[in-house]
Coordinates of C-alpha atoms in Angstrom, one line a residue:
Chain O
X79 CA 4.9 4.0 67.8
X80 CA 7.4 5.9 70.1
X81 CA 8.2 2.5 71.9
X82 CA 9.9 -0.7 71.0
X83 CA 8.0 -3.3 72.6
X84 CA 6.9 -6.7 71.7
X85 CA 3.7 -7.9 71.5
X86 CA 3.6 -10.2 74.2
X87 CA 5.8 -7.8 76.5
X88 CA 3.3 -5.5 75.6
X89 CA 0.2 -7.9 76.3
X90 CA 1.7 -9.4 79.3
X91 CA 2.1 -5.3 80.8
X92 CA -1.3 -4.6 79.6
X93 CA -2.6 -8.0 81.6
X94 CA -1.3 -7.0 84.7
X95 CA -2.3 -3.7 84.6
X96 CA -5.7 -5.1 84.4
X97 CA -5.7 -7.8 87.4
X98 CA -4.1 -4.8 89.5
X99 CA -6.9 -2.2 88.8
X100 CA -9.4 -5.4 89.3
X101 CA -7.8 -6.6 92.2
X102 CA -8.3 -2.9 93.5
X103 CA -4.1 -2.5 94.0
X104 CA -4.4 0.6 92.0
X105 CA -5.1 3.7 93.9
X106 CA -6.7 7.1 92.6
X107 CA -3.8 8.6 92.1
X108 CA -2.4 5.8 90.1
X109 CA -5.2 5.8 88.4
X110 CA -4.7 8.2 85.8
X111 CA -0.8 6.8 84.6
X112 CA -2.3 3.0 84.4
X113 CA -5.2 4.2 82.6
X114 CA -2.6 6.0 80.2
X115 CA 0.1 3.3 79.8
X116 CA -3.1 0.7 79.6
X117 CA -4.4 2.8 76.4
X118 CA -0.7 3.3 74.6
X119 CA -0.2 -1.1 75.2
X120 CA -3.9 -1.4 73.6
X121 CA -2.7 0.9 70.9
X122 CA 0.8 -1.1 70.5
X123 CA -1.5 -4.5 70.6
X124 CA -3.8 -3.5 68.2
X125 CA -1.3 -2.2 65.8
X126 CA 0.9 -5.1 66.1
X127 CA -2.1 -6.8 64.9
X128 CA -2.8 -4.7 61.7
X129 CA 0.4 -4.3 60.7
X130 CA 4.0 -6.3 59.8
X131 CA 7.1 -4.3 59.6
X132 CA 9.3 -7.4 57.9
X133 CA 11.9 -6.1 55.6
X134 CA 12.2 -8.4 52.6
X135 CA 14.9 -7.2 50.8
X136 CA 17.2 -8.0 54.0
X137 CA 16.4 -11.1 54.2
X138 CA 16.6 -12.2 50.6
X139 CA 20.6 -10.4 51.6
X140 CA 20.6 -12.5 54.2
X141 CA 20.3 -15.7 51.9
X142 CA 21.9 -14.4 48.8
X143 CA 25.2 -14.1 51.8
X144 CA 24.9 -17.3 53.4
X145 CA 24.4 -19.8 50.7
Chain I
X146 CA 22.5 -74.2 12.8
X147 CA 26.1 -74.2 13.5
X148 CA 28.8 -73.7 11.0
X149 CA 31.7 -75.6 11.0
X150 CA 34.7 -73.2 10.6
X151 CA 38.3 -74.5 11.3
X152 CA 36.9 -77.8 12.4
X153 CA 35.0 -75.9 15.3
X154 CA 31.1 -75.8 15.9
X155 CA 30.2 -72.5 15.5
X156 CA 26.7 -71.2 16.4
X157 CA 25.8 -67.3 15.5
X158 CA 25.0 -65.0 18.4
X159 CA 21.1 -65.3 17.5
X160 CA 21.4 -68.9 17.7
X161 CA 23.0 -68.6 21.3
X162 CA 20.0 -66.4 22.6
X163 CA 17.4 -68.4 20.3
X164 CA 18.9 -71.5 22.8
X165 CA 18.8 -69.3 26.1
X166 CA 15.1 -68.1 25.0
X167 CA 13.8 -71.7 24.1
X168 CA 15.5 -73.3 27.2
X169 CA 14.3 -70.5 29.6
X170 CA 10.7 -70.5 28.0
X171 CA 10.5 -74.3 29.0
X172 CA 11.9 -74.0 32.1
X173 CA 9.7 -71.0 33.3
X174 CA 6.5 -71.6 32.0
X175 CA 4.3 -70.0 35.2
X176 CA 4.7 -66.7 36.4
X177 CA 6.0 -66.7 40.2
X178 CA 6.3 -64.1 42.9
X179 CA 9.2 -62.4 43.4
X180 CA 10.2 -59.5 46.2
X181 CA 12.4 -56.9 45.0
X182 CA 13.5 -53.2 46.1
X183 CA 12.4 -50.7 42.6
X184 CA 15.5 -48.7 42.4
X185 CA 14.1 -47.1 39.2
X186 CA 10.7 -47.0 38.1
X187 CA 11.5 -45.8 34.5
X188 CA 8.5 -44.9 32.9
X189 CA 8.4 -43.7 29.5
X190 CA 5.5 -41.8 28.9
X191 CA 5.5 -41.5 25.4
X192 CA 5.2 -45.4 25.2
X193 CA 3.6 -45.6 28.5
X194 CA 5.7 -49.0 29.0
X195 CA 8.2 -48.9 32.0
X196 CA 11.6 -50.4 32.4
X197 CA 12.3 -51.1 36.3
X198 CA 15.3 -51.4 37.8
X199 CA 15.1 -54.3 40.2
X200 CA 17.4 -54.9 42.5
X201 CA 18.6 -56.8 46.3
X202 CA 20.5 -54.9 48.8
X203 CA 22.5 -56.4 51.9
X204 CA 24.1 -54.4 54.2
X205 CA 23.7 -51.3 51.5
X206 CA 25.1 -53.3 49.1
X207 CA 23.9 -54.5 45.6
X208 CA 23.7 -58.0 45.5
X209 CA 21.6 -59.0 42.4
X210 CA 19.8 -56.9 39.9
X211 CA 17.7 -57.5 36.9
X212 CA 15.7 -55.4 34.2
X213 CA 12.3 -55.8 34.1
X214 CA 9.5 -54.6 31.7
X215 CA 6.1 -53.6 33.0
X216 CA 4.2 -53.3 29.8
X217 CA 1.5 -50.1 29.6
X218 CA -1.6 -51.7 30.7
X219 CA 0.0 -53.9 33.8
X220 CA 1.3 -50.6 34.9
X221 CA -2.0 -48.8 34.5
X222 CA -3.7 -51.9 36.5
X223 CA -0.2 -51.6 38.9
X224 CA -0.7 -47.8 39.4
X225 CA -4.0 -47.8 40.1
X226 CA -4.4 -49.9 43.1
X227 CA -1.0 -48.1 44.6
X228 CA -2.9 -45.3 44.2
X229 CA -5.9 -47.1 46.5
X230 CA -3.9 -48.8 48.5
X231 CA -1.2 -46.6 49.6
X232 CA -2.3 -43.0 47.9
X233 CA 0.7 -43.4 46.3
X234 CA 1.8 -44.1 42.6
X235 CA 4.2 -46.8 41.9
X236 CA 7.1 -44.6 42.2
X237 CA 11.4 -45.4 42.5
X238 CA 13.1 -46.6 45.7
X239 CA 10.1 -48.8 46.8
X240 CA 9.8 -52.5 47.9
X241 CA 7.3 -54.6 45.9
X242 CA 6.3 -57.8 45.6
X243 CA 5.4 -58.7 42.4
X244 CA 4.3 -61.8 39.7
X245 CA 6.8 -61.9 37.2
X246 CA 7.6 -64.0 34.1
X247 CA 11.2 -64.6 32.8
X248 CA 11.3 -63.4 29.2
X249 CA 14.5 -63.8 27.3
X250 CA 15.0 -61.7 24.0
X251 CA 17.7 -62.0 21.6
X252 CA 17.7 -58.3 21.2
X253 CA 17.3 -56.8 25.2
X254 CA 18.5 -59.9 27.0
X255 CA 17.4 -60.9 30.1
X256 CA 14.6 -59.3 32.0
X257 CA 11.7 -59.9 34.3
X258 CA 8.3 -59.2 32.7
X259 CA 6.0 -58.1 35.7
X260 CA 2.4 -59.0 35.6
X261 CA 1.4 -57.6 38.5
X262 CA 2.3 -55.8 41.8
X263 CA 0.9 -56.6 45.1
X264 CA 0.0 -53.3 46.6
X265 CA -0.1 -54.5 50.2
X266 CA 3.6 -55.6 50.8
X267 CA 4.6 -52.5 49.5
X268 CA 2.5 -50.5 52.0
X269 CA 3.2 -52.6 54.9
X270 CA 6.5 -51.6 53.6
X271 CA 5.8 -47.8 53.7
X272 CA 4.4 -48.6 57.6
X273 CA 7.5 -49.9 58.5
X274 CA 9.4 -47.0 57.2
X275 CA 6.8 -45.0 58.7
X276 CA 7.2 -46.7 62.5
X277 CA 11.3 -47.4 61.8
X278 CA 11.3 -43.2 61.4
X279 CA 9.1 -42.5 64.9
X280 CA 11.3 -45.1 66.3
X281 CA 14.4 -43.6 65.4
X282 CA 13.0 -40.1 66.4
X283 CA 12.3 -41.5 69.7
X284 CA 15.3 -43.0 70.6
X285 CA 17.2 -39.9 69.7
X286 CA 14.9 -38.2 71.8
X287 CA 13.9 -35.3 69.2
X288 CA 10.5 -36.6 68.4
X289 CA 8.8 -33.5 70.7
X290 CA 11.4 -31.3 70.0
X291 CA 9.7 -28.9 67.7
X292 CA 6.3 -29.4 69.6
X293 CA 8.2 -27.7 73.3
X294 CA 9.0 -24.3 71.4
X295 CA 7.0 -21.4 72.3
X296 CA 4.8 -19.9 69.2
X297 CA 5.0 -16.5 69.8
X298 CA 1.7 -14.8 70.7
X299 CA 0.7 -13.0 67.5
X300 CA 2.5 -15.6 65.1
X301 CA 2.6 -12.8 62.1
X302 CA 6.0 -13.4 60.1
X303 CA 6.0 -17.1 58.2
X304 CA 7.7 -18.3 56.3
X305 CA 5.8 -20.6 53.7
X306 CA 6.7 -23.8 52.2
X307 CA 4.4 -24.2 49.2
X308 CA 4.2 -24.3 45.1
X309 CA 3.1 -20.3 44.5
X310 CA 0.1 -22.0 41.8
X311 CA -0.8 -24.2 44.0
X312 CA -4.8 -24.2 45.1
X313 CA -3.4 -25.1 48.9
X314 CA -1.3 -22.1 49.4
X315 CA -4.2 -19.7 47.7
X316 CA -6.3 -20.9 50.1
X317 CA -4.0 -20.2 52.5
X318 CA -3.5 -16.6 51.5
X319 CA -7.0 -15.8 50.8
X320 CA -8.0 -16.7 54.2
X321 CA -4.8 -15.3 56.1
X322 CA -4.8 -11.9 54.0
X323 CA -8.8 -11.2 53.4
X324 CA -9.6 -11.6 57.0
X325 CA -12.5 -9.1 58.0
X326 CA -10.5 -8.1 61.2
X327 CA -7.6 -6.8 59.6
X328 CA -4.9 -9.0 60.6
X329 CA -2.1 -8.1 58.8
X330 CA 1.0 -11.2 58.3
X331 CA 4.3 -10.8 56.7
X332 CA 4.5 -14.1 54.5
X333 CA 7.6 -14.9 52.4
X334 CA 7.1 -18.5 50.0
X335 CA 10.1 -20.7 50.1
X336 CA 8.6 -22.8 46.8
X337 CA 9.4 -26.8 47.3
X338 CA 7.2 -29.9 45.4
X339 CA 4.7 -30.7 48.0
X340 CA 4.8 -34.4 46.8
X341 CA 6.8 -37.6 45.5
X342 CA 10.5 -38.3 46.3
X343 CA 11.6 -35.1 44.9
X344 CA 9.6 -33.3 47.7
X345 CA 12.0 -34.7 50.4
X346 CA 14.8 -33.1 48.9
X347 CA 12.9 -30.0 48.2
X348 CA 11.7 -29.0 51.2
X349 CA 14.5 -30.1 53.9
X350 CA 16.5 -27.6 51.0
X351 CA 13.8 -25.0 51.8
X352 CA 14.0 -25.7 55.8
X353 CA 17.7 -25.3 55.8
X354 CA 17.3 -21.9 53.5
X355 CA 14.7 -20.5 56.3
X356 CA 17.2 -21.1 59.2
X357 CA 19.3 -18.8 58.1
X358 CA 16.8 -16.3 58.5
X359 CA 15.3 -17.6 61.2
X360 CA 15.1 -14.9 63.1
X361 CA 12.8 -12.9 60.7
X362 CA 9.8 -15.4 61.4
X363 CA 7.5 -17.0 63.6
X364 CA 6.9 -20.3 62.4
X365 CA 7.4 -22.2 59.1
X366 CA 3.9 -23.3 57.5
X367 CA 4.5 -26.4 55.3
X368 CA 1.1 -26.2 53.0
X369 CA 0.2 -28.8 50.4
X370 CA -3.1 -28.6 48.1
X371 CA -5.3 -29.7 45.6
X372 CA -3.0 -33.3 45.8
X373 CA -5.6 -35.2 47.2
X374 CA -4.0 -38.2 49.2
X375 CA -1.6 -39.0 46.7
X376 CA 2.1 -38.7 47.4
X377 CA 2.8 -38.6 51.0
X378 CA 5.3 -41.4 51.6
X379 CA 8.1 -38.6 51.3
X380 CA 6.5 -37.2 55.2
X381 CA 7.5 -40.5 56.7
X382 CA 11.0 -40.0 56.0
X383 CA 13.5 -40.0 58.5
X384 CA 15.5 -37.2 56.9
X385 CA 12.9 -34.8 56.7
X386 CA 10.8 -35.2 59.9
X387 CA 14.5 -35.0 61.8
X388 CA 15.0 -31.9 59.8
X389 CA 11.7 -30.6 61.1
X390 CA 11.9 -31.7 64.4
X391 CA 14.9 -30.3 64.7
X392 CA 13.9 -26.8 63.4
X393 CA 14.5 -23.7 65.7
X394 CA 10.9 -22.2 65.1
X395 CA 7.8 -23.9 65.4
X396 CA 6.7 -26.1 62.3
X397 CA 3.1 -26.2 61.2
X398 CA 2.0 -28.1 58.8
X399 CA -1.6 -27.9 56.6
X400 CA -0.7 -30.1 53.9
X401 CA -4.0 -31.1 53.0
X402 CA -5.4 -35.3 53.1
X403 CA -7.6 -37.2 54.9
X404 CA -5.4 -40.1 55.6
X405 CA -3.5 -41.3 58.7
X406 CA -1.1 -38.3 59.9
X407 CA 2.7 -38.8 58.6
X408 CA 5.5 -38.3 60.8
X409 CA 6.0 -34.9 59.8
X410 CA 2.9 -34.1 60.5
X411 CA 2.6 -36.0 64.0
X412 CA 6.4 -33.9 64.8
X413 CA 5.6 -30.7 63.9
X414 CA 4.7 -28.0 66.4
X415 CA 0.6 -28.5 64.8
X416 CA -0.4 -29.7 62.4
X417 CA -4.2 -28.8 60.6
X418 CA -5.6 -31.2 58.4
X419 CA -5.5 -28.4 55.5
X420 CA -4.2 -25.0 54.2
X421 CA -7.3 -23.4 54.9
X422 CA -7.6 -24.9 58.8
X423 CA -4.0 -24.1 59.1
X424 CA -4.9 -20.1 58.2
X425 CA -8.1 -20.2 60.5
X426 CA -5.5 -21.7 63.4
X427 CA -3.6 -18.6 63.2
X428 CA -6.4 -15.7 62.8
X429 CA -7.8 -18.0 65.9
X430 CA -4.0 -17.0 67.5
X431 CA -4.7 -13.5 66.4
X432 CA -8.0 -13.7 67.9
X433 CA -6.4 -15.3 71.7
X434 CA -4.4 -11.8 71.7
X435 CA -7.2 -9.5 69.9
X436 CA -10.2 -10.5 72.0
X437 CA -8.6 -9.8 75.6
X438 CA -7.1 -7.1 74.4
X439 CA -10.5 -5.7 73.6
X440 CA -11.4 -7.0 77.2
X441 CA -9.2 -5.2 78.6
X442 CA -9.7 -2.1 77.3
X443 CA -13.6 -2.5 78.1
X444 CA -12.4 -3.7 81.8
X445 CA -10.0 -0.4 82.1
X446 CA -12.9 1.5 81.1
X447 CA -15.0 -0.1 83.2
X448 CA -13.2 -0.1 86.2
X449 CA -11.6 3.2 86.1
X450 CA -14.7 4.6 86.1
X451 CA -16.1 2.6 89.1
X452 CA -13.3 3.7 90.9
X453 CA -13.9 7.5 89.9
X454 CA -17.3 7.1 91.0
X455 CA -16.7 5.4 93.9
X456 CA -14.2 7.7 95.3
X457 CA -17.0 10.3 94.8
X458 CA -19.6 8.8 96.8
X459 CA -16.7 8.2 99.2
X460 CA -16.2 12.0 98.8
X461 CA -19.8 13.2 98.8
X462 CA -20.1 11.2 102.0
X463 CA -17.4 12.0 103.4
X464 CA -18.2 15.7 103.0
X465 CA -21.9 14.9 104.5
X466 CA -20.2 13.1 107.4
X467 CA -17.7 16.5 107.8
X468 CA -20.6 18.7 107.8
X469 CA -22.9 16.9 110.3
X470 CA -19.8 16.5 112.4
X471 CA -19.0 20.3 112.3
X472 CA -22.7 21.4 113.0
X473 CA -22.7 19.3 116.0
X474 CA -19.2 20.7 116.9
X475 CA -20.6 24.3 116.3
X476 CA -24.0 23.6 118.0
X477 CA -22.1 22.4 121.1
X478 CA -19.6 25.3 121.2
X479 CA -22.8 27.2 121.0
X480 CA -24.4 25.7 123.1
X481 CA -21.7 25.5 125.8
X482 CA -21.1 29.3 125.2
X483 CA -25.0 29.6 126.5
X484 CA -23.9 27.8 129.6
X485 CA -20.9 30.0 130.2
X486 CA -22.1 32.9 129.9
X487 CA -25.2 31.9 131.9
X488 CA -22.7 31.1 134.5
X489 CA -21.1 34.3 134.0
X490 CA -23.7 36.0 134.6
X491 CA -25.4 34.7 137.9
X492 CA -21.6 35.1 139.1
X493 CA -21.6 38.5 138.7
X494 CA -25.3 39.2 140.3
X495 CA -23.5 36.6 143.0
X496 CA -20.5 39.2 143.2
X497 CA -22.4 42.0 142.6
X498 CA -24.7 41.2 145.5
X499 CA -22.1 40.0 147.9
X500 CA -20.4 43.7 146.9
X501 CA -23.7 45.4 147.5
X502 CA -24.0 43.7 151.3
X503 CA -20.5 44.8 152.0
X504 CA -20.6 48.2 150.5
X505 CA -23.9 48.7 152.7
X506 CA -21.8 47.6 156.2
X507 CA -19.1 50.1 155.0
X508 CA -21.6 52.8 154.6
X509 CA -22.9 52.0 158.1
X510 CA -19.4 51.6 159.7
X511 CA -18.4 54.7 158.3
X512 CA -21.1 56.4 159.6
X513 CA -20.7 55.0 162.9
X514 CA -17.4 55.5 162.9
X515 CA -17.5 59.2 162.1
X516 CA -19.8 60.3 164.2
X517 CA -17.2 58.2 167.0
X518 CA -14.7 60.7 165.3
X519 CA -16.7 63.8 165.5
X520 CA -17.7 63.7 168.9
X521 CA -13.5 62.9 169.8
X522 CA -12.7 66.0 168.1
X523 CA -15.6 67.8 169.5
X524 CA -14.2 67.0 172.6
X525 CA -11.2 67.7 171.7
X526 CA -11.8 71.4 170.8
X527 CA -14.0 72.4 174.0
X528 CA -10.5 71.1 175.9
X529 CA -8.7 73.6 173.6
X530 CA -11.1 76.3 174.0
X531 CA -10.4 76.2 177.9
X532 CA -6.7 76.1 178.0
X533 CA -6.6 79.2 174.9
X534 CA -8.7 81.1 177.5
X535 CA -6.6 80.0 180.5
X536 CA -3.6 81.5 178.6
X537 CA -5.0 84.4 176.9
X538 CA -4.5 87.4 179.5
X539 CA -1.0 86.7 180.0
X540 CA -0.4 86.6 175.9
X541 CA -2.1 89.8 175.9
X542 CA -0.1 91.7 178.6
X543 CA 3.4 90.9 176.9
X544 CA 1.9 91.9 173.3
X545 CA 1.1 95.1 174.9
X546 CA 4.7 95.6 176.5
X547 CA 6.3 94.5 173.2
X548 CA 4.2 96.8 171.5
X549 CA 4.3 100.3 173.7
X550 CA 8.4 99.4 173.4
X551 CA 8.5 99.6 169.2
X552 CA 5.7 103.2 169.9
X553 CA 8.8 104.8 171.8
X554 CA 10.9 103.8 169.1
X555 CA 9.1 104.8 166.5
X556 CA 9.0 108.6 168.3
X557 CA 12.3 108.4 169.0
X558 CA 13.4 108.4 165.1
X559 CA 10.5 111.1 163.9
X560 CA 11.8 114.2 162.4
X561 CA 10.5 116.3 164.7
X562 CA 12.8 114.5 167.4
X563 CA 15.4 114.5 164.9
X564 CA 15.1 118.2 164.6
X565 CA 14.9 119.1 167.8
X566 CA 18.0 117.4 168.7
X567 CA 19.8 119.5 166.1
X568 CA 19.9 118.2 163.1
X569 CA 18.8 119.7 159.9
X570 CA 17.3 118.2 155.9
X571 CA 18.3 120.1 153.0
X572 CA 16.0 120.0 150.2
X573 CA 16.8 120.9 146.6
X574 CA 13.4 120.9 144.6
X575 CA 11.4 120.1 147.4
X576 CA 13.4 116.5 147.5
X577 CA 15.7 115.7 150.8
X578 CA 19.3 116.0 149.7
X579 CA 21.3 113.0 150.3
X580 CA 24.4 113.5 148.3
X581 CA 26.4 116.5 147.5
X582 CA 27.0 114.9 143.7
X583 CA 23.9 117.2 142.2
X584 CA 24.8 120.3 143.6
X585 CA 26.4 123.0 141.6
X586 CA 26.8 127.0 142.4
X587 CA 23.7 128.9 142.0
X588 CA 21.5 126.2 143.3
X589 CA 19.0 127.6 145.7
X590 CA 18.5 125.0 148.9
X591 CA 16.2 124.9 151.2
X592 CA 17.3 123.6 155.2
X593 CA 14.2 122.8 157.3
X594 CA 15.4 123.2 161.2
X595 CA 13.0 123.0 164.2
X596 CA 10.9 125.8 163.9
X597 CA 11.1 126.9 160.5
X598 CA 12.8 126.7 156.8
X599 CA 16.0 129.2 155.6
X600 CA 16.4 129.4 151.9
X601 CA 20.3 129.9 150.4
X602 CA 21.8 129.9 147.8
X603 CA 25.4 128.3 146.9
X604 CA 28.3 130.2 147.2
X605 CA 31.0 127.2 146.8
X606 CA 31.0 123.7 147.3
X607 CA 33.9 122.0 149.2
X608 CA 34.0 118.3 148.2
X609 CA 37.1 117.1 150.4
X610 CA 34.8 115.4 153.0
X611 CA 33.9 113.1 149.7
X612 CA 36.4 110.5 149.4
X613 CA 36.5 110.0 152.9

């Protein structure tokens, strides 16, 4: 994925987009760039949900350092 | 019986505790009650007999303490109704109430020899501890702490307090990692024992370990299993529900009984009665983001192609609208083009007309006019006509004068006249010499007088009139 973005900033985006083109605030020539940004958040969602990008090892450095 | 050394009664040690047993036998014949804090439970399990440490506390500090001996099968009877009564075992650090005899013996001394334990002091004990900790909690104003945090939405990266063989946490995973949707989590196991005093220790250890870390995961899940309802005193404690209320992430807890909730339990940000309804609570989180997710990718759908289609009909309409309006427009431009050139044309039959009655009056002025004109000049001539002939013979009289003047003149310069008045022409080749330039001696002239012509011929030629 080409963008950082949490899940939830990426949820709450994709939320809004959808009560604007509901509400009808979304012209025609919006259309097409909401539609777009709508699909890459429901991308990001859906692989925020399939996957975890922990790194174990650093935080097994991070204890080994503290304690 | 006692010796008599250096003139002294002298009894033998035995003898001493033989005395102290057979006085303390008579004088304690009946068990009694006696309440006591268990320090130390010390059970030997190869004997099964245990040896508690019994002792009174004031103000944290020991007051009295005695050895007791809880023989195998009164701690069997013991243990068992702690374990109904409390879902506990008889375990150290515990108030009890308990019927006791005194024993003496000559070899271990002193001691209490406990019959038998009352289970219900003990738990009304554990209540207290139980209410003393919410109390405390509450007057420090941390019992909702943990409970106000915000889980995150997808809560995928826990960290998990559990025994790795215990049944609880494979529940746990089975259900969290062989989900048919595909959730992934990121789980990392802090191991702690779930149960008994040692637990305490354990997992407020563990909870200080994840805070370092804290910001690598979502929640902590406290998960407990396969321990039935035994061994949950240690989630009353004050220690460890502050350390869990306290926590920077939210706490969850599926630790597995079907007893009243502990503190830890009640603090923590939710608790699930087990492992397995503690996994289902997060794939239901997973779920709250996944499903309207999915909604809104069917509404985007949906709706964007509403809107395409209804800016088509807007279009298609709109290009109906534009073509009825421009036939009409055309039709009337046609039709008013009709009109005009209707109107041009009965102008110009008006004009043409109106031309046609005033060419006709020209035409008859004209002719009017020139026969006005024609009978003027008509006129006009016959008065000319008359003077001409009034004026005529004189004309003629003068024209003959004039004319009978240029005859005499004309006779006047004829050679004949010329001729006769003297003069003579010389010819050379027949041609009237004018010049003496082309005469030369020899020439033959001829001179033509009046009367006749002489031929001569040239003797000399005198030039010297020439340049004169």
């Amino acid at each position: 994925m080409s963008e950082k973005i949490s899940y939830t900033e990426a949820f709450e985006e994709l939320q809004l987009i959808v009560s604007e083109i509901e509400q009808g605030e979304i012209s025609v020539d919006d259309l097409s760039d909401k539609v777009k940004r709508a699909a890459l958040l429901i991308k990001i969602c859906k692989t925020k949900l399939s996957t975890t990008e922990e790194d174990v090892s650093k935080i097994l450095k991070e204890l080994e350092s503290e304690e | 019986m006692p010796k008599q050394i250096h003139d002294k009664n002298v009894f033998s040690l035995l003898e001493v505790t033989k005395s102290i047993q057979k006085t303390l036998s008579e004088r304690y014949k009946n068990a009694f009650w006696v309440m006591a804090e268990m320090n130390k439970l010390n059970h030997y399990k190869h004997s099964g007999h245990c040896y508690p440490e019994l002792v009174e506390k004031q103000d944290g500090k020991v007051i009295a303490q005695l050895k007791s001996i809880l023989w195998k099968t009164d701690y069997l009877n013991a243990n068992d109704k702690f374990l109904k009564i409390l879902k506990e075992p008889l375990k150290d650090g515990i108030k009890i109430l308990f019927l006791a005899k005194i024993c003496f013996d000559p070899g271990y001394g002193l001691a209490l020899n406990i019959l038998e334990i009352d289970p219900h002091y003990t738990l009304g004990d554990l209540e207290r501890e139980k209410k003393e900790t919410i109390q405390k909690l509450q007057t420090e104003g941390i019992y909702d702490q943990n409970k106000t945090l915000n889980l995150p939405l997808l809560p995928q990266r826990l960290a998990i307090i559990s025994v790795e063989t215990s049944k609880g946490f494979a529940d746990f995973m089975k259900v969290i990692e062989e989900n048919s949707w595909n959730y992934k989590f990121f789980t990392f196991l802090f191991p702690a024992l779930l149960q008994g005093e040692k637990a305490i220790e354990d997992i407020i250890r563990q909870l200080r370990r994840i805070k370092i870390v804290a910001s690598h995961f979502d929640a902590v899940a406290i998960i407990r299993g396969g321990g039935g309802d035994v061994g949950l005193s240690c989630y009353n404690n004050y220690l460890l529900a502050k350390e869990i209320a306290l926590f920077p992430i939210p706490v969850l807890t599926g630790i597995g009984h079907a007893t009243n909730e502990t503190v830890a339990e009640m603090i923590s940000f939710s608790n699930q009665i087990t492992p397995t309804k503690l996994a289902e609570f997060l794939l239901q989180k997973f779920h709250n983001f996944s499903i309207p997710v999915q909604k809104a990718e069917d509404k985007i759908k949906d709706k964007s192609l509403r809107m395409i289609m209804d800016e088509k009909t807007r279009f298609h309409s709109a290009s109906r609208l534009f073509r009825s309006v421009a036939n009409n427009s055309i039709n009337q431009f046609k039709n008013d083009i009709v009109n005009e050139s209707k109107a041009l044309s009965h102008h110009s039959y008006y004009i043409l007309k109106k031309e046609n009655i005033c060419l006709k009056t020209l035409t008859a002025d004209l002719r009017k006019d020139t026969k006005v004109h024609f009978r003027q000049s008509s006129l006009l001539l016959t008065q000319n006509k008359r003077e001409i002939a009034k004026r005529l013979p004189g004309i003629i009289e003068s024209k003959t004068k004039e004319l009978k003047n240029i005859e005499k003149n004309i006779n006047n310069m004829s050679p004949e006249s010329v001729l006769k008045r003297g003069y003579s022409i010389t010819l050379l080749n027949g041609k009237a010499l004018k010049s003496i330039d082309k005469l030369k001696k020899g020439d033959v002239i001829q001179t033509r007088v009046l009367g006749g012509v002489i031929d001569s011929t040239i003797k000399s030629i005198d030039q010297s009139d020439k340049d004169e």
